[in-house]
Short mmCIF file of C-alpha atoms (C1' of nucleotides) in Angstrom, two decimals:
data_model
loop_
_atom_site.label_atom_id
_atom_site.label_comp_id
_atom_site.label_asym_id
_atom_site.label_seq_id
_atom_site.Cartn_x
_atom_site.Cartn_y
_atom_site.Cartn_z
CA UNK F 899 -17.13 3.60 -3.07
CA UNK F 900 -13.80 1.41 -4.39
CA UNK F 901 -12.87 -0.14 -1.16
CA UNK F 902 -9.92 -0.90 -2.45
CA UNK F 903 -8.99 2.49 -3.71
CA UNK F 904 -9.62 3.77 -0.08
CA UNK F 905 -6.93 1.94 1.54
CA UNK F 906 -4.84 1.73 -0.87
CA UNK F 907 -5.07 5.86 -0.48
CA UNK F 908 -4.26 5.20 2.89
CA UNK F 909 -1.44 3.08 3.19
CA UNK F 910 0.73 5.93 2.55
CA UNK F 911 1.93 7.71 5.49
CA UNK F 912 2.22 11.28 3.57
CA UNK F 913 -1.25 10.82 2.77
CA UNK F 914 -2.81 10.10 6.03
CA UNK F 915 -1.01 13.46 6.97
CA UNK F 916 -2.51 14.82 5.03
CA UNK F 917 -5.70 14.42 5.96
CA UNK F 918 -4.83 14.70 9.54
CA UNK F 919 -3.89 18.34 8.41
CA UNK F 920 -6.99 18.42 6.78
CA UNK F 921 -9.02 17.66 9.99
CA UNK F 922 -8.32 21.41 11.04
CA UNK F 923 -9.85 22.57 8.03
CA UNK F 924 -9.93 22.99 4.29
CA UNK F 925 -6.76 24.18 3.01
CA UNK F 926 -4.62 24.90 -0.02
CA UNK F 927 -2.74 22.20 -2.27
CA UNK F 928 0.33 24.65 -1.40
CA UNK F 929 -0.09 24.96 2.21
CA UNK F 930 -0.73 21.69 2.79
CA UNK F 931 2.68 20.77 0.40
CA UNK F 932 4.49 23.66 2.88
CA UNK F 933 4.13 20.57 5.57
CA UNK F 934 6.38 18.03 3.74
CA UNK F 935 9.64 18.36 2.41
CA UNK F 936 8.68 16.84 -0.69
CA UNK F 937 8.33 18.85 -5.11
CA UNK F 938 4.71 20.01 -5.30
CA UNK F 939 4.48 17.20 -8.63
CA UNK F 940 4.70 14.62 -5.90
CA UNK F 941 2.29 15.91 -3.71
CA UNK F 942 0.03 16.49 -6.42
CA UNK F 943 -0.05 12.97 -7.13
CA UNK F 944 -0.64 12.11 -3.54
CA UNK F 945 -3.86 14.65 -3.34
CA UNK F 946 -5.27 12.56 -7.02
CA UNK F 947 -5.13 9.30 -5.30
CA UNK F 948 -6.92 10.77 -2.31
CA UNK F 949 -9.24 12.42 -4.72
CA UNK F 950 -10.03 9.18 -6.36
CA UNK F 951 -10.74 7.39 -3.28
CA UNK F 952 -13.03 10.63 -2.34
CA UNK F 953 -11.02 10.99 1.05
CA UNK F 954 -10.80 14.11 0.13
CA UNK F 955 -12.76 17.27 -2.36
CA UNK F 956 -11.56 19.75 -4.32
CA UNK F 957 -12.60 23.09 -5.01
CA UNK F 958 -11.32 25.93 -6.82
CA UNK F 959 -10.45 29.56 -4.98
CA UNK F 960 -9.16 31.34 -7.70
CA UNK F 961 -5.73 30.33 -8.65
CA UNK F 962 -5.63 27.71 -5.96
CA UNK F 963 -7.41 24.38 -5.75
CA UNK F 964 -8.60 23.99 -1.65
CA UNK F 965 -8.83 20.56 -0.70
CA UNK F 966 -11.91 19.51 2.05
CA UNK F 967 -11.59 16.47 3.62
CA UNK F 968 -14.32 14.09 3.68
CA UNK F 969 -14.83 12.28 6.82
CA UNK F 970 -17.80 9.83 5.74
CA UNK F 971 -15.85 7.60 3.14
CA UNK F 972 -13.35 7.14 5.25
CA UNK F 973 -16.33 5.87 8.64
CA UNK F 974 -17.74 4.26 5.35
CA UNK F 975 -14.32 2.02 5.00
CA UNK F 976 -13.72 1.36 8.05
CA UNK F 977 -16.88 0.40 9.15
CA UNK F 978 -17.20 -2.18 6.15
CA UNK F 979 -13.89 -3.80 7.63
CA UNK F 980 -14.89 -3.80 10.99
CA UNK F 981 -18.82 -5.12 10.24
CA UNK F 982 -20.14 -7.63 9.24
CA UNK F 983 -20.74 -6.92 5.50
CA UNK F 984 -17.91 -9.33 3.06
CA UNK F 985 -15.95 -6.61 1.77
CA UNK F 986 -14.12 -8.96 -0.97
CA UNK F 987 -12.99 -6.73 -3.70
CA UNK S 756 1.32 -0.21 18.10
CA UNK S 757 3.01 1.05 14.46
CA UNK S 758 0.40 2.46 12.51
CA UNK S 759 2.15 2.68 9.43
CA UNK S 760 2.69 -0.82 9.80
CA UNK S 761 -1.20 -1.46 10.41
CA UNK S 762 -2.28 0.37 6.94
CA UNK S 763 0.32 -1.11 5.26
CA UNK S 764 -1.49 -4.26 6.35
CA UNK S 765 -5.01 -3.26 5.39
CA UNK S 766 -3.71 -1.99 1.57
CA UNK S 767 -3.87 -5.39 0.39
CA UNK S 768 -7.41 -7.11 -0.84
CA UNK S 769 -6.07 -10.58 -0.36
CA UNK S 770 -5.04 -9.60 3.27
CA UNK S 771 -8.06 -7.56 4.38
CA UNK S 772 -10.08 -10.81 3.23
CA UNK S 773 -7.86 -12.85 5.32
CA UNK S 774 -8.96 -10.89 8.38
CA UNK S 775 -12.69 -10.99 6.94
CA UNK S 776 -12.67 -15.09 6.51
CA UNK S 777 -11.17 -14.83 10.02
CA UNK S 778 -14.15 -12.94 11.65
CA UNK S 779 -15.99 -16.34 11.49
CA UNK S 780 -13.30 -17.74 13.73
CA UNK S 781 -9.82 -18.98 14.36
CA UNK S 782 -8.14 -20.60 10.59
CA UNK S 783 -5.40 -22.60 9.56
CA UNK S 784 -3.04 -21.45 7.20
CA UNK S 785 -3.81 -24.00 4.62
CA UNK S 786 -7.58 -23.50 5.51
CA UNK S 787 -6.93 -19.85 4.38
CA UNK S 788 -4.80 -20.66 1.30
CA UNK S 789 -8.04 -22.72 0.27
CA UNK S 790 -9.66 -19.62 -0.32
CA UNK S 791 -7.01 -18.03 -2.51
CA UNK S 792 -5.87 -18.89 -6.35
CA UNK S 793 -2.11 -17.98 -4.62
CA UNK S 794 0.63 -20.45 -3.78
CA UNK S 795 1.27 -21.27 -0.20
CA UNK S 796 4.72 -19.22 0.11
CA UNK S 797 2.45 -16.30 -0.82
CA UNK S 798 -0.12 -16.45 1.45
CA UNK S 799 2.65 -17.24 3.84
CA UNK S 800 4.26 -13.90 3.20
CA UNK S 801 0.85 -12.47 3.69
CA UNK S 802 0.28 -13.77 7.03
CA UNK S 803 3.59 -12.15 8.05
CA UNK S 804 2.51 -8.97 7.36
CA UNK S 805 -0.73 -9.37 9.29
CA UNK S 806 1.42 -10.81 12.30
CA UNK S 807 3.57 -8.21 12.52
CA UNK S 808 0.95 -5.34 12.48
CA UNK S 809 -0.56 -7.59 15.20
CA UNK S 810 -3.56 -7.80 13.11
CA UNK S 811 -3.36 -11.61 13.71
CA UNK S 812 -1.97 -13.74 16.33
CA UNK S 813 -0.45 -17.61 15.39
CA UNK S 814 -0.81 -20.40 17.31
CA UNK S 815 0.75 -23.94 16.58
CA UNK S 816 -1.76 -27.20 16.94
CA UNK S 817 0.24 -30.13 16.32
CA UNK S 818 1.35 -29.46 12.19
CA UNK S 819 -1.08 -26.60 11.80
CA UNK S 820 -0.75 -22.93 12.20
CA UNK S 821 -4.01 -21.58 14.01
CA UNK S 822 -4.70 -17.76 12.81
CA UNK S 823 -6.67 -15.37 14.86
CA UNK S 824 -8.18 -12.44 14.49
CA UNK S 825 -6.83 -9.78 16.84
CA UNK S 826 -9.91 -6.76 16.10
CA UNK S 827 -8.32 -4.55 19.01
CA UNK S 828 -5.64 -3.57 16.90
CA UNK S 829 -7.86 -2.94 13.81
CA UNK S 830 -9.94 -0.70 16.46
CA UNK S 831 -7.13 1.27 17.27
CA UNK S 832 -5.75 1.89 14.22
CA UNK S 833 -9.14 3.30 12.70
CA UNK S 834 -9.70 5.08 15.76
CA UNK S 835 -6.88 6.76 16.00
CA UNK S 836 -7.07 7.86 12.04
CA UNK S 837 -10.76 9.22 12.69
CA UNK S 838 -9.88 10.56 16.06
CA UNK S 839 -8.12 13.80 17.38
CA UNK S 840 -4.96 12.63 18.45
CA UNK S 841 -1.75 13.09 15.88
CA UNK S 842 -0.89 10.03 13.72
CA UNK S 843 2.42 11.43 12.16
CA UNK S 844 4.54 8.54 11.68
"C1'" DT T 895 -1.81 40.65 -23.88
"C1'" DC T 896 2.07 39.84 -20.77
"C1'" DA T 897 3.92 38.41 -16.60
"C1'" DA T 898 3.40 36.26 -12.15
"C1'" DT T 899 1.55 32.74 -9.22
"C1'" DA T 900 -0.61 28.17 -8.22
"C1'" DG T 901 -0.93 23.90 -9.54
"C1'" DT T 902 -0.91 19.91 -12.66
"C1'" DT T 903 0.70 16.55 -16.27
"C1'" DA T 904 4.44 13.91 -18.70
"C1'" DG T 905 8.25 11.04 -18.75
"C1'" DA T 906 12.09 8.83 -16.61
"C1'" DT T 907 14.24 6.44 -12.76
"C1'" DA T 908 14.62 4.51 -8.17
"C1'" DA T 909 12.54 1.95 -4.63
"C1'" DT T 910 9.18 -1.18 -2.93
"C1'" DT T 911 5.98 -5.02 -3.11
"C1'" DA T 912 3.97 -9.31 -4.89
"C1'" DT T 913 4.60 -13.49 -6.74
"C1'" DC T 914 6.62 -17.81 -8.16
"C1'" DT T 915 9.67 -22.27 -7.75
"C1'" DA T 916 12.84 -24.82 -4.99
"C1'" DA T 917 14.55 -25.99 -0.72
"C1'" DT T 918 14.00 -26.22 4.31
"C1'" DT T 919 11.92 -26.78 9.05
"C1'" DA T 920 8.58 -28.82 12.36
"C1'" DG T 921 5.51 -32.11 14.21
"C1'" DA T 922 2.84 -36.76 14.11
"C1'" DG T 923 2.47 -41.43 13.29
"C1'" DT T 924 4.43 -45.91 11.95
"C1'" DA J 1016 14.78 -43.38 12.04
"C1'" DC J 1017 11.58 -42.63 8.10
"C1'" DT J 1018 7.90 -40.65 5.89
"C1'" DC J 1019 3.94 -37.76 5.40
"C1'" DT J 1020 1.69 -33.42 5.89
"C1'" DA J 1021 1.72 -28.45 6.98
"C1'" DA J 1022 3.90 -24.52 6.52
"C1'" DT J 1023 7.88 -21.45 6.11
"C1'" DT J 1024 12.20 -19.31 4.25
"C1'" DA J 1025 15.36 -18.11 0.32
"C1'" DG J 1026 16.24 -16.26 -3.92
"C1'" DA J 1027 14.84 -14.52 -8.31
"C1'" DT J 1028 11.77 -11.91 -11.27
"C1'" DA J 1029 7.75 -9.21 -12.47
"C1'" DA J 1030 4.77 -5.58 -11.32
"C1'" DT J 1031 3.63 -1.48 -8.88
"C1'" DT J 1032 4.48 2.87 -6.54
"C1'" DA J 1033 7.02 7.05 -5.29
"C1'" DT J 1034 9.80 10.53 -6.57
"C1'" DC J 1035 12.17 13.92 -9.34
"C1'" DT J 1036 12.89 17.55 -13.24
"C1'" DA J 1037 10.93 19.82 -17.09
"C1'" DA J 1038 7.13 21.44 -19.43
"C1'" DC J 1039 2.41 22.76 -19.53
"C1'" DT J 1040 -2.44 24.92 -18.07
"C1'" DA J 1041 -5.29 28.15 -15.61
"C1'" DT J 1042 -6.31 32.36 -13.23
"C1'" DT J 1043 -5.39 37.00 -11.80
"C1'" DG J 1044 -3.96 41.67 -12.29
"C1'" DA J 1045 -1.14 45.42 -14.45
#
DNA sequence: TCAATAGTTAGATAATTATCTAATTAGAGT
DNA sequence: ACTCTAATTAGATAATTATCTAACTATTGA
């Protein structure tokens, strides 16, 4: 886990959306990009970052991608800031 | 509390080890610079950041600047992310 | 295989953030 | 008042990040 590419991921406020959107359940790179008023390009770059961090997983249906979120990176991150463990990069 | 103003806080490595040197207790600025290969004005621009998330509070001792940690807000913040409540900023 | 739909990648530009040097403010001691 | 030390603010520049349009890839179904 790149600490550092976690919260970077979630400095953004579109992408903490999105995950909040994700918390309902998985869902489509298009549905979720119905919730901004953003171009799907830009969203698409928001769900890579959040795939790099692994704040989120991907998974084909067809012709659309569904996004999961995944919850334990993110209690992974936090956790390491809040502990005691030196989380220098 | 603004949370987009917390995150924005925690995306920088030199900041969240500011707040992880200051788990070990209260700081002085130029106790904190030590720790950094950064000039002064930098670190001081850091410590802004942290103070207005609330992440830190300041107090003066004679010349010095006294940093503390404040975890409550760090708490919240993560809480809130992980938790049911809406974060849309 | 062609067209339609879903999504991404590329490249350019605008906006934001990090950093430095130089100058300034604040307090303590002489 | 003067000087020293601690730290900040101002202003400029470099580096990074976000966003858009245009073009491309992948999958499905007629």
């Amino acid at each position: 886990m790149r600490i550092n590419t976690v919260f970077e991921a979630l400095s953004h406020p579109v992408r903490r959306q999105i995950l909040t959107l994700l918390k309902t359940g998985p869902m489509s790179a298009g549905e979720l990009a119905g919730h901004f008023d953003l171009t799907k390009p830009t969203l698409s770059v928001h769900f890579n970052k959040l795939r790099d961090a692994e704040l989120v997983a991907v998974e084909r249906r067809g012709t659309s991608l569904i996004y999961h979120l995944n919850m334990s990176i993110l209690e992974e991150a936090l956790s390491g800031l809040l502990g005691k463990k030196d989380q220098t990069p």
